[in-house]
Short mmCIF file of C-alpha atoms in Angstrom, two decimals:
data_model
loop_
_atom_site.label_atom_id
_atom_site.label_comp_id
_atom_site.label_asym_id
_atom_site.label_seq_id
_atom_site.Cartn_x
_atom_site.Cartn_y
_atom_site.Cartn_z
CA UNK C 88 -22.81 30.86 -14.33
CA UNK C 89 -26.47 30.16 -15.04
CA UNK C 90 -27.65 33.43 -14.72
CA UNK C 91 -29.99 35.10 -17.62
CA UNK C 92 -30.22 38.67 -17.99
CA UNK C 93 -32.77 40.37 -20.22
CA UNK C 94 -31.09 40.89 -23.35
CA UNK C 95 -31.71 45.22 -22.82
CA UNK C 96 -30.54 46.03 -19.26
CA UNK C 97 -31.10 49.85 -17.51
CA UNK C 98 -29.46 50.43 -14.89
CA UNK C 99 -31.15 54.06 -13.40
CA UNK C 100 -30.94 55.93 -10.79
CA UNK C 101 -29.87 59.17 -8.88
CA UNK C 102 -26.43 60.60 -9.77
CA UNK C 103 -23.69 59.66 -7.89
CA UNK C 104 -24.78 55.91 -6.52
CA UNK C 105 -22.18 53.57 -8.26
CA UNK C 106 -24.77 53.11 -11.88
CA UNK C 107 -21.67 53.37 -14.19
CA UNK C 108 -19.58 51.72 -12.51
CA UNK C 109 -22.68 48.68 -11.83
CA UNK C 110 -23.48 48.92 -15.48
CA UNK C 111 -19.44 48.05 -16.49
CA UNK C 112 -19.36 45.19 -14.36
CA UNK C 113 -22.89 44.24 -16.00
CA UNK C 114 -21.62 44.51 -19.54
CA UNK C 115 -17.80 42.82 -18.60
CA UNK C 116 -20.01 39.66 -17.57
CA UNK C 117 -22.01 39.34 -20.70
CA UNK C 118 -19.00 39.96 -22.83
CA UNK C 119 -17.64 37.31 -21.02
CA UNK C 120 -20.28 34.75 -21.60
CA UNK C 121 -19.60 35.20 -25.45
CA UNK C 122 -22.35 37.66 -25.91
CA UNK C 123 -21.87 40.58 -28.24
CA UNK C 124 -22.58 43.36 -25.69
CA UNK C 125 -22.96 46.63 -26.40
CA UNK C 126 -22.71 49.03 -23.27
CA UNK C 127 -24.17 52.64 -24.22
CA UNK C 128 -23.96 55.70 -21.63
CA UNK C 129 -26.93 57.92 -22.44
CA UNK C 130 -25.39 60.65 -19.45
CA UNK C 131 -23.88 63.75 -21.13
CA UNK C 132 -21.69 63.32 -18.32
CA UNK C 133 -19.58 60.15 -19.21
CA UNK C 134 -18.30 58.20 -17.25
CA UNK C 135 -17.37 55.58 -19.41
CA UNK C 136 -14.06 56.50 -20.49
CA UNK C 137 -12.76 56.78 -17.51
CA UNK C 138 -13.05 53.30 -16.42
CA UNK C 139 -11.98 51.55 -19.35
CA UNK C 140 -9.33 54.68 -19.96
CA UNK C 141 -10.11 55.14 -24.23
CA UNK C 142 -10.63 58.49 -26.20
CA UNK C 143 -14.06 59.28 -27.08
CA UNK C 144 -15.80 58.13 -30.06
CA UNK C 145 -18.58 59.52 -32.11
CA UNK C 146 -19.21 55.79 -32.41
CA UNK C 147 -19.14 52.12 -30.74
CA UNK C 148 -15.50 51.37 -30.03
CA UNK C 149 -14.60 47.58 -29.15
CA UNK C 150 -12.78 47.25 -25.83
CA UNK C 151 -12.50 43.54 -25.55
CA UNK C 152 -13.17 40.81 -28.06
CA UNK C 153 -16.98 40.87 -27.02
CA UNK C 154 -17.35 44.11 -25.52
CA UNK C 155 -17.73 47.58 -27.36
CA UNK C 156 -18.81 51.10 -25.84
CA UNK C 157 -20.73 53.99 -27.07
CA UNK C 158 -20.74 57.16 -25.34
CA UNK C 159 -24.03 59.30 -27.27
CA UNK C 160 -23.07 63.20 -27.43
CA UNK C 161 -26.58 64.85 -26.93
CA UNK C 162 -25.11 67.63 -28.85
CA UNK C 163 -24.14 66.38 -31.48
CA UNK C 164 -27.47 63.81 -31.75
CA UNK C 165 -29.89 67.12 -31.68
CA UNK C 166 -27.77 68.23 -34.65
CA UNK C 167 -28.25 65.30 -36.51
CA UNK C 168 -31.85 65.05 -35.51
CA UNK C 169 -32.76 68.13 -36.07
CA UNK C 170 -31.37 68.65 -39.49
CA UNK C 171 -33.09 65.14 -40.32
CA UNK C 172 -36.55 66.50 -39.67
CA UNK C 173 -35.99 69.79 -40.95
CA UNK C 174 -35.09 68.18 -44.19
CA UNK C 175 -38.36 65.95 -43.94
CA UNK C 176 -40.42 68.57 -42.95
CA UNK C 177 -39.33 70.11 -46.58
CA UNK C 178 -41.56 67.62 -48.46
CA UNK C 179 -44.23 68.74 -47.54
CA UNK C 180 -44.05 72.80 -47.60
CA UNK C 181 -43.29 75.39 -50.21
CA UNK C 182 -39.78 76.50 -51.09
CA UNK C 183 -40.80 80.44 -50.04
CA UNK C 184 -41.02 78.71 -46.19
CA UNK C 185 -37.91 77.27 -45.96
CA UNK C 186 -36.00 80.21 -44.30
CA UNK C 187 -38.54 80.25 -41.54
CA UNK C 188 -37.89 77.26 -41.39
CA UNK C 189 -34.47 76.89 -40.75
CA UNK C 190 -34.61 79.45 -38.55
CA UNK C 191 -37.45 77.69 -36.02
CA UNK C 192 -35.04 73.94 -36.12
CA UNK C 193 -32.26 76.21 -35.32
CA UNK C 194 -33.47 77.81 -32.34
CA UNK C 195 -34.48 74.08 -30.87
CA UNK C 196 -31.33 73.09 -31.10
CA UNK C 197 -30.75 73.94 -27.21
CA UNK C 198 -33.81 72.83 -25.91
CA UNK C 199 -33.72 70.12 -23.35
CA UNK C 200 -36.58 68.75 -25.48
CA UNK C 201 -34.71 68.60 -28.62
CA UNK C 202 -32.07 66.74 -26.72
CA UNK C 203 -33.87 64.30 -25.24
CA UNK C 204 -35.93 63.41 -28.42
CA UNK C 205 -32.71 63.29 -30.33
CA UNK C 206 -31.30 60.78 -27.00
CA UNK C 207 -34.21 58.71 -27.51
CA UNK C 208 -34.82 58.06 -30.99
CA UNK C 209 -30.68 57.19 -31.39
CA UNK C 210 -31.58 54.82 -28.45
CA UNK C 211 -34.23 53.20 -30.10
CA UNK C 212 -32.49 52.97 -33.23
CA UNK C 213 -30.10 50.60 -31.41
CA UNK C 214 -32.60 48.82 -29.11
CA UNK C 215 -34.62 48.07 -32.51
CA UNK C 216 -32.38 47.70 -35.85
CA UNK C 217 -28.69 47.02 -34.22
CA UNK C 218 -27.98 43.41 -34.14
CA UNK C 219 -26.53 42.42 -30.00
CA UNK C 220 -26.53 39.66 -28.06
CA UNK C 221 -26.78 42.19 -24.96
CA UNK C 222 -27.06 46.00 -24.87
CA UNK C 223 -26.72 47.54 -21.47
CA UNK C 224 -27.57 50.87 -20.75
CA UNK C 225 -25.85 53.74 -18.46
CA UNK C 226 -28.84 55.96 -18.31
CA UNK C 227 -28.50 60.16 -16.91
CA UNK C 228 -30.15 60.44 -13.53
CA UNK C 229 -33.63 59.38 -13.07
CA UNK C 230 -35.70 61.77 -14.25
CA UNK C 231 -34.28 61.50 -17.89
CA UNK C 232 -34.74 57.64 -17.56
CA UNK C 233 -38.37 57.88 -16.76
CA UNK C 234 -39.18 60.03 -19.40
CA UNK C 235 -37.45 57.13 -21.64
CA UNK C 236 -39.78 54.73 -20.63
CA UNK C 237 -43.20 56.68 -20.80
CA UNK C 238 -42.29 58.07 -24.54
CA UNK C 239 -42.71 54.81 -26.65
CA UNK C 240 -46.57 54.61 -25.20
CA UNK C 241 -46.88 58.61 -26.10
CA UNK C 242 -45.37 58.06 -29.11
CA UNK C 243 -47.12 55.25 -30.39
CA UNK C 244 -50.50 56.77 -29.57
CA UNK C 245 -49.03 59.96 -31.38
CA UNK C 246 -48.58 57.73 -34.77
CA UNK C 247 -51.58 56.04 -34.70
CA UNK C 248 -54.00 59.12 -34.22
CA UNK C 249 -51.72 61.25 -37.25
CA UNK C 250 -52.03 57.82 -39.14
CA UNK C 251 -55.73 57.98 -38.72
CA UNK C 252 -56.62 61.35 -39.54
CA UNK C 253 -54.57 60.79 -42.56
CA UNK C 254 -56.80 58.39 -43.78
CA UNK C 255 -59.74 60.99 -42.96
CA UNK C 256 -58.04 63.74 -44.08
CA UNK C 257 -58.68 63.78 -47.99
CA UNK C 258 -57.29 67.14 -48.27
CA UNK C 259 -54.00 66.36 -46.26
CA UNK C 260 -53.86 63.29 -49.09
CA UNK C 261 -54.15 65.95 -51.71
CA UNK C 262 -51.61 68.61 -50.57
CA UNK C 263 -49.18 65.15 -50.25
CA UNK C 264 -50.00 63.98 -53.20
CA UNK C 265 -49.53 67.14 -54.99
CA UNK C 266 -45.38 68.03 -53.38
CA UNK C 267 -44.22 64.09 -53.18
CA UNK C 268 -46.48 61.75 -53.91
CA UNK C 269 -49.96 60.68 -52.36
CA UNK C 270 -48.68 58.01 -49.65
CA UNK C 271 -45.26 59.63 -48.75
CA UNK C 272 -46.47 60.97 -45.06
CA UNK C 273 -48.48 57.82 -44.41
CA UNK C 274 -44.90 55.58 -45.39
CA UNK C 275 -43.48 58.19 -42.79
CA UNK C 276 -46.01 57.62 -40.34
CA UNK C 277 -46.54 54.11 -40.51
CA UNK C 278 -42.30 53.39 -39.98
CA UNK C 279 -42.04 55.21 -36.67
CA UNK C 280 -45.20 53.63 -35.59
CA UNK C 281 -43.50 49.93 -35.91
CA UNK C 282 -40.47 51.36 -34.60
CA UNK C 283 -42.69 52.83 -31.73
CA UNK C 284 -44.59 49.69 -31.20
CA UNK C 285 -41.50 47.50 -31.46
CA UNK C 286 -39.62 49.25 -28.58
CA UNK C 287 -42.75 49.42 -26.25
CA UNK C 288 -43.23 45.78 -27.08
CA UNK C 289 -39.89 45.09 -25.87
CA UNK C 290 -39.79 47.17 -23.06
CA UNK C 291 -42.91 45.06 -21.60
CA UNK C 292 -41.56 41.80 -21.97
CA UNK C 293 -39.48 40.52 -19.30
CA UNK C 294 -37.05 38.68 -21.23
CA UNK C 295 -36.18 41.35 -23.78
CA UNK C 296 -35.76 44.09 -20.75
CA UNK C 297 -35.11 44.55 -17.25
CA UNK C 298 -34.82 47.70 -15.13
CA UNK C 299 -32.34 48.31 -12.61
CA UNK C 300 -32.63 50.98 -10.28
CA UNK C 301 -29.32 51.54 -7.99
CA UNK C 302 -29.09 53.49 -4.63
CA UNK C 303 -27.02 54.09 -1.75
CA UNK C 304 -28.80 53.65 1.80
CA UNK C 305 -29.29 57.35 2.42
CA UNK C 306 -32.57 59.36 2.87
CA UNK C 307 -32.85 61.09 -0.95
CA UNK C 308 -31.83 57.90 -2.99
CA UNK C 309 -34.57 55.86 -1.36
CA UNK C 310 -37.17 59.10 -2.04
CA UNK C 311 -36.18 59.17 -5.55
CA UNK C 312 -36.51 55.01 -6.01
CA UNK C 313 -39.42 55.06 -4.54
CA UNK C 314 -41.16 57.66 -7.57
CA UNK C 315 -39.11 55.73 -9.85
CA UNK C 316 -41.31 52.78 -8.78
CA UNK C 317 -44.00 54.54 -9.09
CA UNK C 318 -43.26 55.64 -12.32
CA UNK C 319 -42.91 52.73 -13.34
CA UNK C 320 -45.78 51.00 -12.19
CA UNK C 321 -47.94 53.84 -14.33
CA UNK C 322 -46.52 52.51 -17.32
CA UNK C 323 -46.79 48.87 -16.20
CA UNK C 324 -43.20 48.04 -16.00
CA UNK C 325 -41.83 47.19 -12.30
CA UNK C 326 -37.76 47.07 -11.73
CA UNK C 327 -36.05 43.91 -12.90
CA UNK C 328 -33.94 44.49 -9.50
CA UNK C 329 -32.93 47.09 -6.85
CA UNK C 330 -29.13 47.14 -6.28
CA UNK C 331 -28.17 48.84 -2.57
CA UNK C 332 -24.82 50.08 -3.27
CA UNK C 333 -21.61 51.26 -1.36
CA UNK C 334 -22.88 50.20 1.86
CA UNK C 335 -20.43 51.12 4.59
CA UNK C 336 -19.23 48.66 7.19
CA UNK C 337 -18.73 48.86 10.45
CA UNK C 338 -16.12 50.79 12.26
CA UNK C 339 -14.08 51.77 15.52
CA UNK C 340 -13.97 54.79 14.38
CA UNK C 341 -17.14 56.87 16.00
CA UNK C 342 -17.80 59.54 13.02
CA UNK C 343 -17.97 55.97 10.79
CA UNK C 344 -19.73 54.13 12.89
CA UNK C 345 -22.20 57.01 13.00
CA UNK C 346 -22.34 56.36 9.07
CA UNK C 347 -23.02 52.21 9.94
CA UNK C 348 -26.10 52.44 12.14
CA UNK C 349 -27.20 55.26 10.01
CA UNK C 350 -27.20 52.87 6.77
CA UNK C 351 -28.21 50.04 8.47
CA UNK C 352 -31.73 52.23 9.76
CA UNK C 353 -31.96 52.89 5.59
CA UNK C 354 -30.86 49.30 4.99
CA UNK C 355 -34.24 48.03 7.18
CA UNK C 356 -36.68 50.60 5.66
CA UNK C 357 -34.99 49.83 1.99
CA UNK C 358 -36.08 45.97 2.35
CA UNK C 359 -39.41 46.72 3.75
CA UNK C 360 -40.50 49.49 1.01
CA UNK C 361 -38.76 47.19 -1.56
CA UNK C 362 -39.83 44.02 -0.66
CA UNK C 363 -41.21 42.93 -3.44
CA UNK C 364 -38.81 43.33 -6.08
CA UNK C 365 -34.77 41.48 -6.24
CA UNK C 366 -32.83 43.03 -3.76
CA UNK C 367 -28.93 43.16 -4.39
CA UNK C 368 -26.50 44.55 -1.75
CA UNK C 369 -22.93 45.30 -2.46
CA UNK C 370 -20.96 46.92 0.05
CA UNK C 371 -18.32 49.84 0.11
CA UNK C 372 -15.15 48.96 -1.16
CA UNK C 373 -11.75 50.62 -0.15
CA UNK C 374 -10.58 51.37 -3.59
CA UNK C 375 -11.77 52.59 -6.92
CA UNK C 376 -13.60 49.85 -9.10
CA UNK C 377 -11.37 50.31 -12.42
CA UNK C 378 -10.46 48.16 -14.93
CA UNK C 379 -11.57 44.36 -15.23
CA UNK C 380 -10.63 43.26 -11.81
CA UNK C 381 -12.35 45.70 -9.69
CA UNK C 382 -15.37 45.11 -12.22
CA UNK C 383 -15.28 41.47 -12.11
CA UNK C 384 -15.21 41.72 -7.98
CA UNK C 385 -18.16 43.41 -8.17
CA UNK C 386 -19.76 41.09 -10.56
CA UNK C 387 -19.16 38.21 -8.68
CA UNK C 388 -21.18 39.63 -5.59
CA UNK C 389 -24.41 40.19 -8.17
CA UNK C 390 -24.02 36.83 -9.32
CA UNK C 391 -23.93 35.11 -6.20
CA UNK C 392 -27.18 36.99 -4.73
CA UNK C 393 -28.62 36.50 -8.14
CA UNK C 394 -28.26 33.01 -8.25
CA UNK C 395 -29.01 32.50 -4.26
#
């Protein structure tokens, strides 16, 4: 097979359209091709194990010679995140605050925004300092995945303005200087700034990352694409390729055949609004896509309309 994938794969979309089962069958091929692929489900609901049938892991577990899979627990990443920056945040203020402290980090422990920053800087600790020949990655339902991509830009800026008024900022220097040392912040700073910059660079080249949206040819899948794109487009990325998945056939039956025409009206309006981006179409199969064979099935359809 001659086909190259970026070397980071997404595969997004809305719940329920087939992206866990698509990003398997993604993974299975790479491993296949002697790549060290890591596949990584970022959805607290995890779908994962139940294809490949193994316990969960708090870390990467190797299925097949070339293929290993790691499930992140949000909860237990905030924990880890949070205590992390609580116990930076501790350099630079008095002893009499640390209660108060505590107290604040604990309570953010639930947020949704806790969660997600913890999701995204384990994610980017991968994308940028794990060594893989292929990473592919199960994201949670769209909106999550968009957020993803417009953080690194936010983030970056972020850095680079606190890295700035540092260097204004004589009294900052002093009240650093003074608890840990005069550059300690600034070393801070300037480290998630490369790690920033490093994950936006790769996000915006082509051959280090492609996005894959998948939907079903129904009326709320192509609505939520379609912002997706959009999304996107605001951040100047566009989708690698658009997979159209579990697309039913045709039938005697009238309730299914009802289904058929129905799909094929969404199939029409899905290659006009998406005409400009890789179109895959993979059709409804009559059984469960487990295990290597079902996987490899499907990957054999991509391939073909990938290479065609």
């Amino acid at each position: 097979m001659s086909v190259a994938l970026p070397k980071i794969v997404f595969i997004g979309g809305k719940g329920g359209v087939g992206k866990s089962t698509l990003a398997s069958a993604f993974a299975t091929f790479t491993a296949s091709q002697n790549k060290k692929t890591l596949l990584v489900s970022t959805d607290p609901a995890h779908n994962l194990k139940d294809i490949f049938t193994f316990k969960p892991s708090p870390t990467a577990i190797q299925i097949d010679k070339n293929l290993f899979i790691l499930e992140i627990d949000p909860f237990k990443e905030v924990q880890e995140y949070v205590d992390s920056v609580a116990t930076a945040t501790k350099s630079f203020i008095t002893a009499k605050s640390y209660h108060m402290m505590d107290s604040y980090y604990e309570n953010i422990k639930e947020s949704g925004v806790a969660q997600e920053s913890a999701l995204f800087d384990r994610l980017i600790r991968i994308i940028t300092q794990e060594e893989w020949g292929q990473i592919v990655i199960d994201t949670a339902p769209t909106g999550h995945t968009l957020r993803l991509f417009a953080l690194p830009k936010v983030l970056r800026s972020w850095s680079q303005t606190l890295l700035s008024e540092q260097e204004k900022s004589s009294h900052l220097e002093g009240i650093v200087g003074h608890i840990e040392g005069k550059n300690i912040l600034k070393d801070r700073i300037e480290e998630r700034y490369l790690i920033y910059t490093k994950f936006f660079n790769q996000l915006h080249n082509p051959q280090e990352c492609g996005i894959i949206f998948v939907l079903n040819p129904e009326f709320l899948p192509i609505q939520e694409t379609q912002r997706a794109v959009e999304s996107l487009k605001k951040e100047n990325l566009k989708p690698y390729a658009i997979i159209v998945n579990k697309i039913p056939p045709p039938s005697q039956d009238s309730f299914f055949q009802e289904r058929f025409e129905m799909s094929e009206k969404y199939l029409q309006q899905i290659e006009q609004q998406f005409q400009s981006f890789l179109l895959i179409k993979i059709p409804l199969k009559p059984y469960d896509i487990l295990h290597k064979q079902g996987l490899n099935e499907i990957v054999k359809e991509i391939l073909f309309q990938l290479e065609s």
